[in-house]
Short mmCIF file of C-alpha atoms in Angstrom, two decimals:
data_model
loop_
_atom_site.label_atom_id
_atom_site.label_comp_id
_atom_site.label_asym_id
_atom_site.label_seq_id
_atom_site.Cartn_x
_atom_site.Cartn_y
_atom_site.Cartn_z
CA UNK A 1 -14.71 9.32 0.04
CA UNK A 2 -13.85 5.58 0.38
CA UNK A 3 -13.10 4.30 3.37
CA UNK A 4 -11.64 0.73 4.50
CA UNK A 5 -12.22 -1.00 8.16
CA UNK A 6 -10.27 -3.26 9.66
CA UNK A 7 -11.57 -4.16 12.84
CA UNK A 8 -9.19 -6.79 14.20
CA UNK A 9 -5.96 -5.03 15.24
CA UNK A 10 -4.05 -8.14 16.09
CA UNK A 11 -5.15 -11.54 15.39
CA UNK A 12 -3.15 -15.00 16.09
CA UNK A 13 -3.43 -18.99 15.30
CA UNK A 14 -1.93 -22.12 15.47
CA UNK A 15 0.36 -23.36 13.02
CA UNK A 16 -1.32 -25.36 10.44
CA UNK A 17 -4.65 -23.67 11.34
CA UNK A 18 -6.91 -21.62 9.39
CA UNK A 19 -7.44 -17.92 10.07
CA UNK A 20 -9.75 -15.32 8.56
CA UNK A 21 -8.85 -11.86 8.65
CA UNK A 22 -11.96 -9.51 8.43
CA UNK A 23 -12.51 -5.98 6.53
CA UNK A 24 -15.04 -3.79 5.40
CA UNK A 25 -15.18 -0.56 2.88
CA UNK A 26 -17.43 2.22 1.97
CA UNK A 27 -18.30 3.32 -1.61
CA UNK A 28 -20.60 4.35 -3.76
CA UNK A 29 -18.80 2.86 -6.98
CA UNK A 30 -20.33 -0.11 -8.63
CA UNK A 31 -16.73 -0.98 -9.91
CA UNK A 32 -13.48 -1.09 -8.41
CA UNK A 33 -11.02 -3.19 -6.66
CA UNK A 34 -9.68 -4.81 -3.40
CA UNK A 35 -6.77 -5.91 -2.28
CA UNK A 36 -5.03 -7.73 0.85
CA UNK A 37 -1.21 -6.66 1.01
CA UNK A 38 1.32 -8.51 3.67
CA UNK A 39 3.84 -6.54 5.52
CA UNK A 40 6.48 -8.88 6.95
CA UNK A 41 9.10 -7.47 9.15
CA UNK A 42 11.11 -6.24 6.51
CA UNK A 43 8.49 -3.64 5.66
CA UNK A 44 7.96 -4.59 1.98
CA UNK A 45 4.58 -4.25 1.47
CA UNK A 46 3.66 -7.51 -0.76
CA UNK A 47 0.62 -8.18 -2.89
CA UNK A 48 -1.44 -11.34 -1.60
CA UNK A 49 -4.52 -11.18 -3.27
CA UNK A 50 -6.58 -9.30 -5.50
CA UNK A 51 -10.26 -9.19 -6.66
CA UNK A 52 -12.34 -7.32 -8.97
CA UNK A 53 -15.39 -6.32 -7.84
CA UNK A 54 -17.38 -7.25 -10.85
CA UNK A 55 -16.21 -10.72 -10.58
CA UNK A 56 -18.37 -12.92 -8.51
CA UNK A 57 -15.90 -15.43 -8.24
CA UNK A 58 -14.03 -15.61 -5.00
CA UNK A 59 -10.40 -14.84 -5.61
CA UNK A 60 -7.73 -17.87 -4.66
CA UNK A 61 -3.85 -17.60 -4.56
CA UNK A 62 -2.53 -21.30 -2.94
CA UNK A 63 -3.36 -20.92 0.74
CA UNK A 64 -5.16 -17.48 0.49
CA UNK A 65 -8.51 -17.23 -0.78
CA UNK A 66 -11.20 -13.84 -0.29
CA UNK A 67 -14.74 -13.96 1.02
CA UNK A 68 -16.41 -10.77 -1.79
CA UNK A 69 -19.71 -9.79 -0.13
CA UNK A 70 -20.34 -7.32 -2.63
CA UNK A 71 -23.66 -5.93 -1.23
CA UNK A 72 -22.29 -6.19 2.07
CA UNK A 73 -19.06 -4.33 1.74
CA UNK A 74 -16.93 -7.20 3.43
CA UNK A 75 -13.97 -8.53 1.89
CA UNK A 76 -11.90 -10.82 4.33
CA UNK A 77 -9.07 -13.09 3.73
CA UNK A 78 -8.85 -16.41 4.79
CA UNK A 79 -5.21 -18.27 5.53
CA UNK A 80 -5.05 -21.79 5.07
CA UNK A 81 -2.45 -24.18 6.09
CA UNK A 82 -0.80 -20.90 8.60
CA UNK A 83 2.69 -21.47 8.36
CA UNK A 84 5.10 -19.08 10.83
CA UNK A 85 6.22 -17.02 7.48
CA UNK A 86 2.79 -15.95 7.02
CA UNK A 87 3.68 -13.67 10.21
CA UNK A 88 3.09 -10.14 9.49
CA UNK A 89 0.71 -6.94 9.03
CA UNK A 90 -1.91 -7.33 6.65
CA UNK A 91 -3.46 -4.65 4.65
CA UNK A 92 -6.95 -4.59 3.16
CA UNK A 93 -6.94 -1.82 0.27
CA UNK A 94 -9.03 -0.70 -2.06
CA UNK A 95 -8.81 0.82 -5.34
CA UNK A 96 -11.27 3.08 -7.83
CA UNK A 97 -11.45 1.78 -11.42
CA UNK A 98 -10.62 4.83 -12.96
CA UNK A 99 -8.93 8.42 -12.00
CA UNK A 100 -6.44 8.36 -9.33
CA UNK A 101 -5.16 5.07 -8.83
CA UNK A 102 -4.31 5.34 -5.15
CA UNK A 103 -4.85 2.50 -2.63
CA UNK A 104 -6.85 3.22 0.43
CA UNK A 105 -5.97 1.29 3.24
CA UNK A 106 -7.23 -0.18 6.16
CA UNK A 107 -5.35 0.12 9.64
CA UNK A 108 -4.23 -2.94 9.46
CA UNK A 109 -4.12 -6.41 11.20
CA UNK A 110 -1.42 -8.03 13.08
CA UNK A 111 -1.33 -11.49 12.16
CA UNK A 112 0.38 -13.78 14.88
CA UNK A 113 1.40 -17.49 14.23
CA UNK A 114 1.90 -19.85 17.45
CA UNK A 115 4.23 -23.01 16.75
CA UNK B 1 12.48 -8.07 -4.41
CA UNK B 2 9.91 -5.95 -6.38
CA UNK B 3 11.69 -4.32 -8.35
CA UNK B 4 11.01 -0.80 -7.18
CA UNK B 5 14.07 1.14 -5.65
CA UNK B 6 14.33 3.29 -2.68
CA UNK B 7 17.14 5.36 -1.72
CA UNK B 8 18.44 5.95 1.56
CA UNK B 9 16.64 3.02 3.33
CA UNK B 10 16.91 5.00 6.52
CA UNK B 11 17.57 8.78 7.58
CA UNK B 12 17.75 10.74 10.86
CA UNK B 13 17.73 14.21 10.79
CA UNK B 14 16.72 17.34 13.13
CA UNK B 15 13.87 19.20 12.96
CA UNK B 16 13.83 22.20 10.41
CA UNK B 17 15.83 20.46 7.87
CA UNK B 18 14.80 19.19 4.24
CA UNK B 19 15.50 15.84 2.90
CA UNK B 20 15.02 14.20 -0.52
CA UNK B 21 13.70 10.38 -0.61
CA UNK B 22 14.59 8.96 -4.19
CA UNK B 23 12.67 6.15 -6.12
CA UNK B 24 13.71 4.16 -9.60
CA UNK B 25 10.46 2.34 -10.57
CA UNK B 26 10.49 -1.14 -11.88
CA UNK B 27 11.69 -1.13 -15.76
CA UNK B 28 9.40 -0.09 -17.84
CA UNK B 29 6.75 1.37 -15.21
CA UNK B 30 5.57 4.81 -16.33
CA UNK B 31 3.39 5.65 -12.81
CA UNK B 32 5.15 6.18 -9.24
CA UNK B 33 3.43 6.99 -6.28
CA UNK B 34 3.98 7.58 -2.75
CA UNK B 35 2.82 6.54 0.74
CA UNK B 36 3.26 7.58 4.08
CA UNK B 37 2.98 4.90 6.65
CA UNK B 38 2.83 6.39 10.30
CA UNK B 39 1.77 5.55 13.67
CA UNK B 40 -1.33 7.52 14.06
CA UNK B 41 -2.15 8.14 10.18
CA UNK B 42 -1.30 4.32 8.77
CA UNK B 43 -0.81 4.20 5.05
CA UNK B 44 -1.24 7.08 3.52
CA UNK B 45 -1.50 8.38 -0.25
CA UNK B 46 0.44 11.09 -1.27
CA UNK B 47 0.68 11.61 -5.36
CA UNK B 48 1.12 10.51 -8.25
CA UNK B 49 3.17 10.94 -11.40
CA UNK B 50 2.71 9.50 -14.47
CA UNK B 51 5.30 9.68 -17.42
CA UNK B 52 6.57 13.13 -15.59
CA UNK B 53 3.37 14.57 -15.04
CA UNK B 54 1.26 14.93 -11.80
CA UNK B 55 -1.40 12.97 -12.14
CA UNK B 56 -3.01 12.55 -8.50
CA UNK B 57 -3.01 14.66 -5.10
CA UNK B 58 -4.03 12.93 -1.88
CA UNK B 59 -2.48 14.19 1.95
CA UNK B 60 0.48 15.86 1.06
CA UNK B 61 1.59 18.92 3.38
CA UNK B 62 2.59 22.07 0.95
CA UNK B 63 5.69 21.51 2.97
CA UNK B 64 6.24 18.38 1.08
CA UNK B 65 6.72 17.96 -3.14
CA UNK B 66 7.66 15.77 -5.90
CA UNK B 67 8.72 15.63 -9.42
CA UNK B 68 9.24 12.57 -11.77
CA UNK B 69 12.22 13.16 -13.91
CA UNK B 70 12.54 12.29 -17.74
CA UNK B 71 14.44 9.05 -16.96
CA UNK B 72 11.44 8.26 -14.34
CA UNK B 73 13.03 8.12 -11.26
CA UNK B 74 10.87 10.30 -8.68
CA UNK B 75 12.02 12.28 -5.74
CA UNK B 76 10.06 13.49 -2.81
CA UNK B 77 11.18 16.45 -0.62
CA UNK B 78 9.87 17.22 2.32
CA UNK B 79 11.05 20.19 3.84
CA UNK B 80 10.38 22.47 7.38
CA UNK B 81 10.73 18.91 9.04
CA UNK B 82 8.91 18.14 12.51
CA UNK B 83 9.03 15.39 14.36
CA UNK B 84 5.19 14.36 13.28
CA UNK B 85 6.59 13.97 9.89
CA UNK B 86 8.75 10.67 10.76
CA UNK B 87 7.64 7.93 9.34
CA UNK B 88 8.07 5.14 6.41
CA UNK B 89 7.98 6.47 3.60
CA UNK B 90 7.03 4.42 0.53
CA UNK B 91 7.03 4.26 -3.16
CA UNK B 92 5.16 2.24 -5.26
CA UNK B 93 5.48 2.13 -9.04
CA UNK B 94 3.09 0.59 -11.79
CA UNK B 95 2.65 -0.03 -15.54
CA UNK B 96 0.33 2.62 -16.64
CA UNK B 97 -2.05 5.34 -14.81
CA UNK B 98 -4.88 3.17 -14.03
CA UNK B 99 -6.65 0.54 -15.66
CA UNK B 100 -7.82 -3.16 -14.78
CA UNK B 101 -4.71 -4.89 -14.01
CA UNK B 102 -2.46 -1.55 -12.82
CA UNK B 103 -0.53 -3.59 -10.00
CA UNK B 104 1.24 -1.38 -8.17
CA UNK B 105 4.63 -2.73 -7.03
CA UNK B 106 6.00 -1.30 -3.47
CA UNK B 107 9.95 -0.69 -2.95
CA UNK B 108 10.94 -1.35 1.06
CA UNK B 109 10.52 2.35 2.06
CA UNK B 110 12.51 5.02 3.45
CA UNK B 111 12.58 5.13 7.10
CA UNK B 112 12.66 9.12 8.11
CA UNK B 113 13.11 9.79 12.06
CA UNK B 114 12.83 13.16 12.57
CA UNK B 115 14.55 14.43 16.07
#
């Protein structure tokens, strides 16, 4: 079964700083995807990121961007710019290509941002 | 907002009772699915339906069930409650069943305290 680490409960940084939030997953797929989902305090679970695992192109969204370690198994986010809205829980998931399309999670990381 | 729509938003009730959580999916989505999201068990996948049909099984108690209906709204009941069973409760929604770019979209949950 595939499994997602995140080893950094809670994490924090300066405004205006960059942060990297780390995770890891187990499978023996040579296709699928990953994920990093934000969970402000409102508990809507938002999509931040996405990559494809067949793409060896780094994923970007504005201040977000992935580091894909395919052989690895490590797929972190990085945060540029932190801005205080960028408070929240953050969710490394991943995703099979095909059958069931649930997400497997990670535990999560709580992602402080000091002024 | 996502799009995705989850009735009640919060519910308290004792132990031994049976509630009903109710989801609309974004227009035109054919796939709902739902998470749990507790304490000791973070996000969790339940099941999935697809255009009325169960299409994927993850941790769900026989206690619990779910059925899409024809207009594709989904409920989940969860019945014999116990306190170990509060917790968010969210539903997610997407296009089609699986597939490169299935994004699933996440309503704000259904927050069940069991007492």
């Amino acid at each position: 079964a595939q499994t997602v680490t995140q080893s950094q409960p809670e994490m924090s940084v300066q405004e205006a700083e960059t942060v990297t939030l780390s995770c890891t997953y187990d499978t023996s797929e040579s296709d699928y995807y990953l994920f990093w989902y934000k969970q402000p305090p409102s508990r809507q679970m938002i999509l931040v990121i996405r990559q494809e695992a067949y793409k060896q192109q780094n994923a970007t969204e504005n201040r977000f961007s992935v580091n894909f370690q395919k052989a690895a198994k490590s797929f972190s986010l990085k945060i540029s710019d932190s801005q205080l809205g960028d408070a929240a829980m953050y969710f490394c998931a991943y995703r099979a290509p095909q059958g069931a399309q649930k997400l497997v999670f990670g535990q999560g990381t709580r992602l402080t941002i000091n002024p | 907002d996502s799009g995705v729509t989850q009735t009640p938003k919060h519910l308290i009730t004792a132990t031994g009772q049976r509630v009903t959580l109710r989801c609309s999916p974004r227009s035109g989505d054919l796939s709902v699915y739902w998470y749990q999201q507790s304490l000791d068990q973070g996000l969790q996948f339940l099941i999935q339906y697809y255009n009325g049909e169960e299409r994927a099984k993850g941790n769900i108690l026989e206690r619990f069930s779910a059925q899409q209906f024809p207009d594709l709204h989904s409920e989940l009941n969860l019945s014999s409650l116990e306190l170990g069973d509060s917790a968010l409760y969210f539903c997610a929604s997407s296009v089609g069943a699986g597939g490169l770019n299935t994004e699933a979209f996440f309503g704000q949950g259904t927050r069940l305290t069991v007492v």
